[in-house]
Coordinates of C-alpha atoms and ligand atoms in Angstrom, one line a residue:
X1 CA -67.2 -58.8 -10.4
X2 CA -68.2 -58.5 -6.7
X3 CA -66.5 -61.3 -4.8
X4 CA -63.4 -63.5 -5.1
X5 CA -65.8 -66.5 -5.1
X6 CA -66.8 -65.6 -8.6
X7 CA -63.2 -66.1 -9.7
X8 CA -62.1 -69.6 -10.5
X9 CA -59.6 -70.0 -7.7
X10 CA -58.6 -73.1 -5.8
X11 CA -59.6 -73.3 -2.2
X12 CA -56.3 -72.7 -0.5
X13 CA -55.9 -69.3 -2.3
X14 CA -59.5 -68.4 -1.6
X15 CA -58.9 -69.2 2.0
X16 CA -55.7 -67.0 2.1
X17 CA -57.6 -64.1 0.6
X18 CA -60.4 -64.6 3.2
X19 CA -57.8 -64.6 5.9
X20 CA -56.5 -61.2 4.7
X21 CA -60.1 -60.0 4.8
X22 CA -60.1 -59.2 1.1
X23 CA -63.8 -59.0 0.3
X24 CA -63.9 -58.1 -3.3
X25 CA -61.2 -57.9 -6.0
X26 CA -59.8 -54.4 -6.9
X27 CA -60.4 -53.3 -10.5
X28 CA -56.9 -54.5 -11.6
X29 CA -57.5 -57.9 -10.0
X30 CA -61.0 -58.2 -11.4
X31 CA -59.6 -57.6 -14.9
X32 CA -56.3 -59.4 -14.6
X33 CA -57.0 -62.6 -12.7
X34 CA -59.5 -64.3 -15.0
X35 CA -57.3 -63.7 -18.2
X36 CA -54.1 -64.7 -16.3
X37 CA -55.7 -67.9 -15.0
X38 CA -56.5 -68.7 -18.6
X39 CA -52.8 -68.4 -19.5
X40 CA -53.1 -65.1 -21.4
X41 CA -50.2 -62.6 -21.3
X42 CA -51.2 -59.4 -19.6
X43 CA -50.1 -55.8 -20.1
X44 CA -51.1 -54.0 -17.0
X45 CA -51.0 -50.3 -16.6
X46 CA -51.3 -49.8 -12.8
X47 CA -49.3 -48.4 -10.0
X48 CA -48.6 -49.7 -6.4
X49 CA -51.6 -49.3 -4.1
X50 CA -54.2 -50.6 -6.7
X51 CA -53.7 -54.3 -5.5
X52 CA -51.6 -55.2 -8.5
X53 CA -49.4 -57.6 -6.6
X54 CA -52.3 -59.8 -5.8
X55 CA -53.4 -59.4 -9.5
X56 CA -50.4 -61.3 -10.7
X57 CA -49.6 -63.4 -7.5
X58 CA -53.1 -64.9 -7.2
X59 CA -53.3 -66.5 -10.7
X60 CA -49.7 -67.7 -10.4
X61 CA -50.4 -69.4 -7.1
X62 CA -53.6 -70.7 -8.4
X63 CA -51.6 -72.4 -11.2
X64 CA -48.8 -73.7 -9.0
X65 CA -51.2 -75.0 -6.4
X66 CA -53.2 -76.8 -9.0
X67 CA -50.2 -78.5 -10.5
X68 CA -48.6 -79.5 -7.3
X69 CA -45.0 -79.9 -8.7
X70 CA -42.0 -80.2 -6.6
X71 CA -39.6 -77.4 -6.7
X72 CA -36.4 -78.1 -8.6
X73 CA -32.9 -77.0 -7.3
X74 CA -31.9 -73.7 -9.1
X75 CA -34.8 -73.9 -11.6
X76 CA -37.6 -71.6 -10.6
X77 CA -40.9 -72.0 -12.4
X78 CA -41.9 -68.4 -11.7
X79 CA -39.7 -65.3 -11.9
X80 CA -40.9 -61.9 -10.7
X81 CA -38.5 -59.0 -11.4
X82 CA -38.8 -55.8 -9.3
X83 CA -36.7 -52.7 -9.6
X84 CA -35.9 -52.2 -5.9
X85 CA -35.0 -54.3 -3.0
X86 CA -37.9 -53.0 -1.0
X87 CA -40.3 -53.9 -3.7
X88 CA -38.8 -57.4 -4.2
X89 CA -39.2 -58.0 -0.5
X90 CA -42.7 -56.9 -0.5
X91 CA -43.6 -59.0 -3.4
X92 CA -42.1 -62.0 -1.6
X93 CA -44.2 -61.1 1.4
X94 CA -47.3 -61.0 -0.7
X95 CA -46.6 -64.4 -2.3
X96 CA -46.1 -65.8 1.2
X97 CA -49.4 -64.4 2.5
X98 CA -51.5 -65.6 -0.5
X99 CA -49.6 -69.0 -0.4
X100 CA -50.2 -69.6 3.4
X101 CA -52.2 -72.7 2.7
X102 CA -50.1 -74.0 -0.2
X103 CA -46.9 -76.0 0.0
X104 CA -44.7 -73.9 -2.2
X105 CA -41.2 -72.5 -1.7
X106 CA -39.9 -69.2 -2.8
X107 CA -36.6 -67.3 -2.8
X108 CA -36.2 -63.4 -2.8
X109 CA -32.9 -62.3 -4.1
X110 CA -31.6 -58.7 -4.2
X111 CA -28.1 -57.0 -4.0
X112 CA -26.3 -55.2 -1.2
X113 CA -26.4 -58.3 1.1
X114 CA -24.4 -61.4 1.2
X115 CA -25.4 -63.9 -1.4
X116 CA -25.0 -67.0 0.8
X117 CA -28.5 -67.4 2.1
X118 CA -30.0 -66.5 -1.2
X119 CA -28.0 -69.3 -2.9
X120 CA -28.9 -71.7 -0.3
X121 CA -32.6 -71.1 -0.9
X122 CA -32.0 -71.6 -4.6
X123 CA -30.2 -74.8 -4.1
X124 CA -32.9 -76.1 -2.0
X125 CA -35.3 -75.4 -4.8
X126 CA -37.9 -72.6 -5.1
X127 CA -41.1 -72.5 -7.0
X128 CA -41.0 -68.8 -7.1
X129 CA -38.1 -66.5 -7.5
X130 CA -38.6 -62.8 -6.8
X131 CA -35.5 -60.8 -7.8
X132 CA -33.9 -57.5 -8.7
X133 CA -32.2 -57.5 -12.0
X134 CA -28.5 -57.0 -10.9
X135 CA -28.4 -59.8 -8.4
X136 CA -30.4 -62.1 -10.6
X137 CA -27.8 -61.7 -13.5
X138 CA -25.0 -62.1 -11.0
X139 CA -26.3 -65.4 -9.6
X140 CA -27.3 -66.6 -13.2
X141 CA -23.7 -65.9 -14.3
X142 CA -22.5 -67.9 -11.3
X143 CA -24.7 -70.8 -12.4
X144 CA -27.0 -70.7 -9.4
X145 CA -30.1 -69.8 -11.5
X146 CA -31.3 -71.4 -14.8
X147 CA -34.4 -70.1 -16.4
X148 CA -35.2 -73.0 -18.8
X149 CA -38.0 -74.3 -16.6
X150 CA -39.7 -71.1 -16.2
X151 CA -43.5 -71.0 -16.7
X152 CA -44.4 -67.5 -15.8
X153 CA -42.4 -64.3 -16.0
X154 CA -43.6 -61.1 -14.2
X155 CA -42.0 -57.7 -14.8
X156 CA -43.2 -55.3 -12.2
X157 CA -42.8 -51.5 -12.4
X158 CA -41.2 -51.6 -15.8
X159 CA -41.1 -47.9 -16.0
X160 CA -39.1 -47.4 -12.9
X161 CA -36.9 -50.3 -14.0
X162 CA -36.0 -48.3 -17.1
X163 CA -35.7 -45.0 -15.2
X164 CA -33.2 -46.8 -13.0
X165 CA -31.1 -47.7 -16.0
X166 CA -31.9 -51.4 -15.9
X167 CA -32.7 -51.8 -19.6
X168 CA -29.4 -53.6 -20.6
X169 CA -29.7 -55.9 -17.6
X170 CA -33.4 -56.6 -18.7
X171 CA -32.4 -57.4 -22.2
X172 CA -29.8 -59.9 -20.9
X173 CA -32.3 -61.5 -18.7
X174 CA -35.1 -61.6 -21.4
X175 CA -32.7 -63.4 -23.8
X176 CA -32.6 -66.3 -21.3
X177 CA -36.3 -66.7 -20.9
X178 CA -37.8 -69.8 -22.6
X179 CA -40.0 -69.1 -25.6
X180 CA -42.9 -71.0 -24.1
X181 CA -44.0 -69.0 -21.1
X182 CA -46.7 -66.7 -19.8
X183 CA -45.6 -63.0 -19.2
X184 CA -47.3 -60.5 -17.0
X185 CA -46.1 -57.1 -17.5
X186 CA -46.9 -54.1 -15.2
X187 CA -46.0 -50.5 -15.4
X188 CA -47.4 -47.3 -13.9
X189 CA -46.9 -45.4 -17.1
X190 CA -46.7 -46.4 -20.7
X191 CA -44.3 -44.1 -22.5
X192 CA -43.1 -45.3 -25.9
X193 CA -39.9 -47.1 -24.6
X194 CA -42.1 -49.1 -22.3
X195 CA -44.6 -50.1 -25.0
X196 CA -41.6 -51.2 -27.1
X197 CA -40.3 -53.3 -24.3
X198 CA -43.7 -54.9 -23.7
X199 CA -43.8 -55.8 -27.4
X200 CA -40.6 -57.8 -27.1
X201 CA -42.0 -59.7 -24.2
X202 CA -45.7 -60.3 -24.7
X203 CA -47.8 -62.4 -27.1
X204 CA -51.2 -61.1 -27.9
X205 CA -51.6 -59.6 -24.4
X206 CA -54.8 -58.6 -22.6
X207 CA -54.4 -54.9 -21.9
X208 CA -55.6 -53.8 -18.4
X209 CA -55.5 -50.1 -17.6
X210 CA -56.2 -48.8 -14.2
X211 CA -54.2 -45.6 -14.7
X212 CA -54.4 -43.6 -11.5
X213 CA -56.0 -40.3 -12.4
X214 CA -59.0 -39.6 -10.3
X215 CA -59.9 -43.2 -9.5
X216 CA -57.0 -44.3 -7.3
X217 CA -56.6 -40.9 -5.5
X218 CA -60.3 -40.7 -4.6
X219 CA -59.8 -41.6 -0.9
X220 CA -57.0 -39.1 -0.5
X221 CA -57.6 -35.6 0.4
X222 CA -55.2 -33.5 -1.6
X223 CA -53.9 -30.1 -0.6
X224 CA -51.5 -27.5 -1.9
X225 CA -49.7 -25.2 0.5
X226 CA -48.1 -22.3 -1.3
X227 CA -44.9 -21.6 0.4
X228 CA -41.5 -20.2 -0.5
X229 CA -38.7 -22.7 -0.6
X230 CA -37.1 -21.2 2.5
X231 CA -40.4 -21.6 4.5
X232 CA -40.9 -25.3 3.7
X233 CA -38.9 -26.7 6.7
X234 CA -40.7 -24.5 9.2
X235 CA -44.1 -25.3 7.8
X236 CA -43.2 -29.1 7.7
X237 CA -42.4 -28.9 11.4
X238 CA -45.6 -27.2 12.2
X239 CA -47.7 -29.7 10.3
X240 CA -45.9 -32.6 11.8
X241 CA -46.7 -31.3 15.3
X242 CA -50.4 -31.0 14.5
X243 CA -52.9 -33.4 16.0
X244 CA -54.1 -36.0 13.6
X245 CA -50.9 -36.1 11.8
X246 CA -49.8 -39.5 12.9
X247 CA -47.6 -41.2 10.4
X248 CA -46.1 -39.2 7.7
X249 CA -44.1 -39.9 4.6
X250 CA -42.2 -36.9 3.4
X251 CA -40.8 -36.8 -0.1
X252 CA -37.8 -34.7 -1.3
X253 CA -36.3 -34.3 -4.7
X254 CA -32.8 -35.4 -3.8
X255 CA -31.1 -37.8 -1.5
X256 CA -29.0 -35.0 0.0
X257 CA -32.1 -32.9 0.8
X258 CA -33.7 -36.1 2.3
X259 CA -30.7 -36.3 4.7
X260 CA -30.7 -32.7 5.6
X261 CA -34.5 -32.5 6.3
X262 CA -34.3 -35.6 8.5
X263 CA -31.4 -34.3 10.5
X264 CA -33.3 -31.0 11.1
X265 CA -36.4 -32.9 12.2
X266 CA -34.5 -35.0 14.6
X267 CA -32.8 -31.8 16.0
X268 CA -36.3 -30.4 16.6
X269 CA -37.2 -33.5 18.5
X270 CA -39.4 -35.1 15.9
X271 CA -38.7 -38.9 15.5
X272 CA -37.7 -39.2 11.8
X273 CA -35.9 -41.6 9.6
X274 CA -34.7 -41.5 6.0
X275 CA -34.7 -43.9 3.1
X276 CA -33.0 -43.4 -0.2
X277 CA -30.8 -45.3 -2.7
X278 CA -27.5 -44.4 -1.1
X279 CA -28.5 -46.1 2.1
X280 CA -27.2 -49.8 2.7
X281 CA -29.8 -52.6 2.6
X282 CA -29.6 -52.9 6.4
X283 CA -30.2 -49.1 6.9
X284 CA -33.1 -49.2 4.6
X285 CA -34.7 -52.1 6.3
X286 CA -34.2 -50.5 9.7
X287 CA -35.8 -47.3 8.5
X288 CA -38.8 -49.1 7.1
X289 CA -39.1 -51.2 10.2
X290 CA -38.9 -48.0 12.6
X291 CA -41.6 -46.4 10.5
X292 CA -43.8 -49.4 10.2
X293 CA -43.7 -50.1 13.9
X294 CA -44.3 -46.4 14.7
X295 CA -40.9 -46.1 16.5
X296 CA -40.6 -42.9 14.4
X297 CA -43.6 -41.0 13.1
X298 CA -41.8 -39.6 10.0
X299 CA -40.0 -41.2 7.1
X300 CA -38.3 -38.9 4.6
X301 CA -37.8 -40.5 1.2
X302 CA -36.9 -40.0 -2.4
X303 CA -39.1 -41.3 -5.1
X304 CA -37.1 -44.3 -6.1
X305 CA -36.7 -45.6 -2.6
X306 CA -40.4 -45.1 -1.8
X307 CA -41.6 -47.2 -4.7
X308 CA -43.2 -50.3 -3.3
X309 CA -43.4 -49.2 0.2
X310 CA -46.5 -50.7 1.5
X311 CA -47.2 -49.5 5.0
X312 CA -50.7 -49.3 6.1
X313 CA -51.7 -46.3 8.3
X314 CA -49.7 -43.6 6.7
X315 CA -52.0 -40.7 7.5
X316 CA -50.2 -38.0 5.6
X317 CA -47.9 -37.8 2.5
X318 CA -46.1 -34.5 2.3
X319 CA -44.4 -33.4 -0.9
X320 CA -41.8 -31.1 0.5
X321 CA -40.7 -30.7 -3.2
X322 CA -43.2 -31.0 -6.1
X323 CA -42.0 -33.9 -8.2
X324 CA -40.8 -33.0 -11.7
X325 CA -42.4 -36.1 -13.3
X326 CA -46.2 -35.7 -12.8
X327 CA -46.7 -39.5 -12.5
X328 CA -44.4 -39.5 -9.5
X329 CA -47.1 -37.4 -7.8
X330 CA -49.6 -40.2 -8.1
X331 CA -47.2 -42.7 -7.0
X332 CA -46.2 -40.7 -3.9
X333 CA -49.7 -39.8 -2.7
X334 CA -50.7 -43.5 -3.3
X335 CA -48.6 -44.3 -0.2
X336 CA -51.6 -43.0 1.9
X337 CA -55.2 -43.9 1.5
X338 CA -54.1 -47.5 0.8
X339 CA -56.8 -50.1 0.2
X340 CA -59.6 -47.7 0.9
X341 CA -58.2 -46.1 4.0
X342 CA -58.4 -42.2 4.1
X343 CA -55.3 -40.1 3.8
X344 CA -54.2 -36.6 3.3
X345 CA -51.6 -35.6 0.7
X346 CA -50.0 -32.1 1.0
X347 CA -47.9 -30.5 -1.6
X348 CA -45.6 -27.6 -0.7
X349 CA -45.3 -25.5 -3.7
X350 CA -42.9 -22.7 -4.0
X351 CA -43.1 -20.1 -6.8
X352 CA -40.7 -21.9 -9.0
X353 CA -42.6 -25.2 -8.8
X354 CA -45.9 -23.8 -10.0
X355 CA -45.4 -25.2 -13.6
X356 CA -44.7 -28.7 -12.1
X357 CA -47.9 -28.4 -10.1
X358 CA -49.9 -27.5 -13.2
X359 CA -48.5 -30.6 -15.0
X360 CA -49.7 -32.7 -12.2
X361 CA -53.1 -31.2 -12.2
X362 CA -53.3 -31.8 -15.9
X363 CA -52.4 -35.4 -15.4
X364 CA -54.9 -36.1 -12.6
X365 CA -57.6 -34.0 -14.4
X366 CA -58.3 -32.2 -11.2
X367 CA -57.4 -28.9 -9.5
X368 CA -55.8 -29.5 -6.2
X369 CA -57.3 -27.0 -3.5
X370 CA -54.8 -24.4 -2.2
X371 CA -55.4 -24.5 1.5
X372 CA -52.7 -22.2 2.8
X373 CA -50.2 -19.7 1.6
X374 CA -49.8 -16.9 -0.8
X375 CA -46.8 -16.2 -2.8
X376 CA -45.3 -12.9 -1.8
X377 CA -43.6 -12.5 -5.2
X378 CA -42.6 -8.9 -4.6
X379 CA -41.0 -9.6 -1.4
X380 CA -39.3 -12.7 -2.8
X381 CA -37.7 -10.6 -5.6
X382 CA -36.5 -7.9 -3.2
X383 CA -34.6 -10.1 -0.9
X384 CA -32.2 -13.0 -1.2
X385 CA -34.4 -15.3 1.0
X386 CA -37.8 -15.2 2.3
X387 CA -38.4 -12.0 4.2
X388 CA -41.4 -11.4 6.3
X389 CA -41.8 -7.6 5.8
X390 CA -42.9 -5.3 8.6
X391 CA -46.7 -5.1 9.0
X392 CA -47.2 -7.8 6.4
X393 CA -50.2 -9.9 7.4
X394 CA -50.5 -13.4 6.1
X395 CA -53.7 -12.8 4.1
X396 CA -53.4 -16.1 2.1
X397 CA -53.2 -18.1 5.3
X398 CA -56.6 -17.1 6.4
X399 CA -58.3 -19.1 3.7
X400 CA -57.6 -22.6 5.2
X401 CA -60.5 -24.6 3.9
X402 CA -60.0 -28.2 4.4
X403 CA -61.2 -30.1 7.4
X404 CA -58.1 -32.0 8.3
X405 CA -55.8 -29.2 7.4
X406 CA -57.5 -26.5 9.4
X407 CA -55.4 -27.1 12.4
X408 CA -52.1 -27.6 10.6
X409 CA -52.9 -24.4 8.5
X410 CA -53.6 -22.4 11.6
X411 CA -50.3 -23.7 13.0
X412 CA -48.7 -22.6 9.8
X413 CA -50.1 -19.1 10.4
X414 CA -48.8 -19.0 13.8
X415 CA -45.5 -20.3 12.4
X416 CA -45.4 -17.3 10.0
X417 CA -46.7 -15.0 12.7
X418 CA -44.0 -16.3 15.0
X419 CA -41.4 -15.5 12.3
X420 CA -42.6 -12.0 12.2
X421 CA -42.5 -11.7 15.9
X422 CA -39.0 -13.1 16.0
X423 CA -38.1 -10.5 13.5
X424 CA -39.5 -7.8 15.7
X425 CA -37.7 -9.1 18.7
X426 CA -34.4 -9.2 17.0
X427 CA -35.1 -5.8 15.6
X428 CA -35.0 -4.4 19.1
X429 CA -31.8 -6.2 19.9
X430 CA -30.1 -5.8 16.6
X431 CA -27.0 -3.7 16.5
X432 CA -25.4 -2.4 13.3
X433 CA -22.8 -5.1 12.5
X434 CA -19.9 -3.0 11.4
X435 CA -19.9 0.6 11.1
X436 CA -23.1 2.8 10.9
X437 CA -25.8 2.7 8.4
X438 CA -25.5 5.6 6.1
X439 CA -28.9 7.1 6.7
X440 CA -31.5 7.1 9.3
X441 CA -34.3 5.9 6.9
X442 CA -32.0 3.1 5.7
X443 CA -31.7 2.0 9.3
X444 CA -35.5 1.9 9.7
X445 CA -35.9 0.0 6.5
X446 CA -33.1 -2.5 7.2
X447 CA -34.6 -3.3 10.7
X448 CA -37.8 -4.8 9.5
X449 CA -36.8 -8.2 8.0
X450 CA -36.4 -11.8 9.2
X451 CA -36.4 -14.7 7.0
X452 CA -35.2 -18.2 6.4
X453 CA -32.9 -19.7 3.9
X454 CA -30.5 -22.5 3.1
X455 CA -26.7 -22.3 3.9
X456 CA -25.0 -22.4 0.6
X457 CA -21.4 -22.1 1.7
X458 CA -19.3 -22.1 4.9
X459 CA -15.8 -20.9 4.6
X460 CA -12.8 -21.7 6.8
X461 CA -12.3 -17.9 7.1
X462 CA -15.3 -17.6 9.3
X463 CA -18.1 -16.4 7.2
X464 CA -20.9 -18.1 5.2
X465 CA -23.6 -17.5 2.8
X466 CA -27.4 -18.1 2.9
X467 CA -29.3 -18.4 -0.3
X468 CA -32.5 -19.2 -1.9
X469 CA -31.3 -20.2 -5.3
X470 CA -32.5 -17.1 -7.1
X471 CA -31.0 -13.9 -5.9
X472 CA -27.5 -13.0 -4.5
X473 CA -26.7 -15.2 -1.6
X474 CA -26.7 -13.4 1.8
X475 CA -23.5 -13.0 3.6
X476 CA -23.0 -13.7 7.4
X477 CA -20.2 -13.6 9.8
X478 CA -19.3 -16.2 12.4
X479 CA -20.2 -13.7 15.1
X480 CA -23.8 -13.7 13.7
X481 CA -24.5 -17.3 14.5
X482 CA -26.5 -18.0 17.6
X483 CA -27.4 -21.2 19.4
X484 CA -24.8 -23.3 17.4
X485 CA -21.1 -23.2 16.9
X486 CA -20.1 -21.7 13.6
X487 CA -17.9 -24.8 13.0
X488 CA -21.0 -27.0 13.3
X489 CA -22.9 -25.4 10.5
X490 CA -23.2 -27.3 7.3
X491 CA -24.0 -26.6 3.8
X492 CA -27.7 -27.4 3.0
X493 CA -29.0 -26.6 6.6
X494 CA -32.1 -24.3 6.9
X495 CA -31.6 -21.4 9.0
X496 CA -33.6 -18.4 10.2
X497 CA -32.0 -14.9 10.2
X498 CA -32.5 -11.3 10.7
X499 CA -31.7 -9.0 7.8
X500 CA -28.8 -6.7 8.8
X501 CA -26.5 -4.2 7.2
X502 CA -22.8 -5.1 6.8
X503 CA -20.0 -2.9 5.5
X504 CA -20.6 -4.0 2.0
X505 CA -24.4 -4.2 2.0
X506 CA -27.1 -6.6 3.4
X507 CA -26.0 -9.4 5.6
X508 CA -27.7 -11.9 7.9
X509 CA -27.5 -11.5 11.7
X510 CA -28.9 -13.7 14.4
X511 CA -28.4 -16.8 12.2
X512 CA -30.1 -19.9 13.9
X513 CA -30.3 -23.4 12.7
X514 CA -34.0 -24.4 12.1
Ligands
AMP601 P1 -50.4 -53.4 -4.0 O1 -51.0 -52.5 -5.1 O2 -50.3 -54.8 -4.5 O3 -49.1 -52.8 -3.4 O4 -51.5 -53.5 -2.8 C1 -51.8 -52.4 -2.1 C2 -52.5 -52.8 -0.8 O5 -53.8 -53.3 -1.0 C3 -51.8 -53.9 0.0 O6 -51.8 -53.6 1.4 C4 -52.7 -55.2 -0.2 O7 -52.7 -55.9 1.0 C5 -54.1 -54.4 -0.3 N1 -55.0 -55.3 -1.1 C6 -54.7 -55.9 -2.2 N2 -55.9 -56.4 -2.8 C7 -56.8 -56.1 -1.9 C8 -58.3 -56.4 -1.9 N3 -58.9 -57.0 -2.9 N4 -59.0 -56.0 -0.9 C9 -58.4 -55.3 0.1 N5 -57.2 -55.0 0.1 C10 -56.3 -55.4 -0.9

């Protein structure tokens, strides 16, 4: 199917799509819309970024627009369930956009905010209700929502919904749905529990599969940067300062790490904001708005929070941590290269993450080019954190291949080179910390290393430990801290240091927050 005109859509919907400059349906739309218009149930395997919102919104609006029914107070005709507040809001915005020339009302309800306005919208009557499961059940229990008039039920991002522990809520909601209805079910992945859930909901569905793999990531240039965990923050900062890196979404594995990374970027003068599940609704909206409007150029996010983020113009997605679930990779990188635009997705891979990277490559049936880095495994084994040994050259960093990463990679090289120089510099300055090294050659050996690591522990007795999660953590004394008060150091901060020799073995000196 080449154009929307070939779909049997009413004029107001056609006009709204033309206003949006949608020329032709995306594959999920081309496959879903005709069946959904005919009233069939749909089982769609598709991720955000494929145009799946319009795939279900357009046939729904076509149906509502043709019937021209008046909205009934507290009795929606359409219910779209989404796992997160952000996604619910975005679905609501999409409905509004595609319904621009129709006289329909909708309500979007989600938790974390006062329910008053939401209840008012429901009392006024809404044709379409977009909801997250918790708030929906809450307002159903209070008698503000009745589902007996429902014509269409949409379940979006079903896999994420189960990941987030919504299955019991979903079951409760499903029990309230009328028997006679159309159901449109979307999930990015189809593990057995999702298939089972879909079977309880759908009757003789049309299956539509636009599973990511190669197709959806075609417009995205993918890169791997091999870098030890301790070097990730410095590499991130270098890349973010490169020309052409305009608007970047950075993914971390945990909320805590997202917070730490954001703070470090801000400290380095890089405008950054953070979004994750522990943030209040207001904070999340502010973060999205700051990022959307370009007030900040970087948003650090966790997987759950980033689902459904639909911001055009994200030039780069950086996986600071490789996701454990391979499917999450496709979701993450799908935030860039949206609707045909070009984007770059970089994945920082440390030695311990290589297995996760291989699982991703297997899923997308593609080898992702390594554009920078070499894993200095010997060095890593020798030292508690990444040490740049004397005379080491960054051989791996010479092989930057990709067009848009060339600059970033050369910056990466100079970052690493800078690390080496700083090591050299401190080597000249460095004094034995306490007592003398035992032997002359030891002294020479000790004086060669600088590195980076994460603060593991700060004690009230005036010392701390830097670690990389594998070897013994590296001790440092408060007197070794430079540029920051010892009292201001926090667990989780990335620091650079020079390897020194304390009375009981190796220790860190010249500890500086990155
Ligand atoms: P979604 O997968 O629904 O999150 O949509 C991803 C992006 O694609 C959104 O920014 C939509 O506005 C855009 N989009 C959806 N359908 C089309 C289309 N047929 N042509 C161009 N852009 C589209």
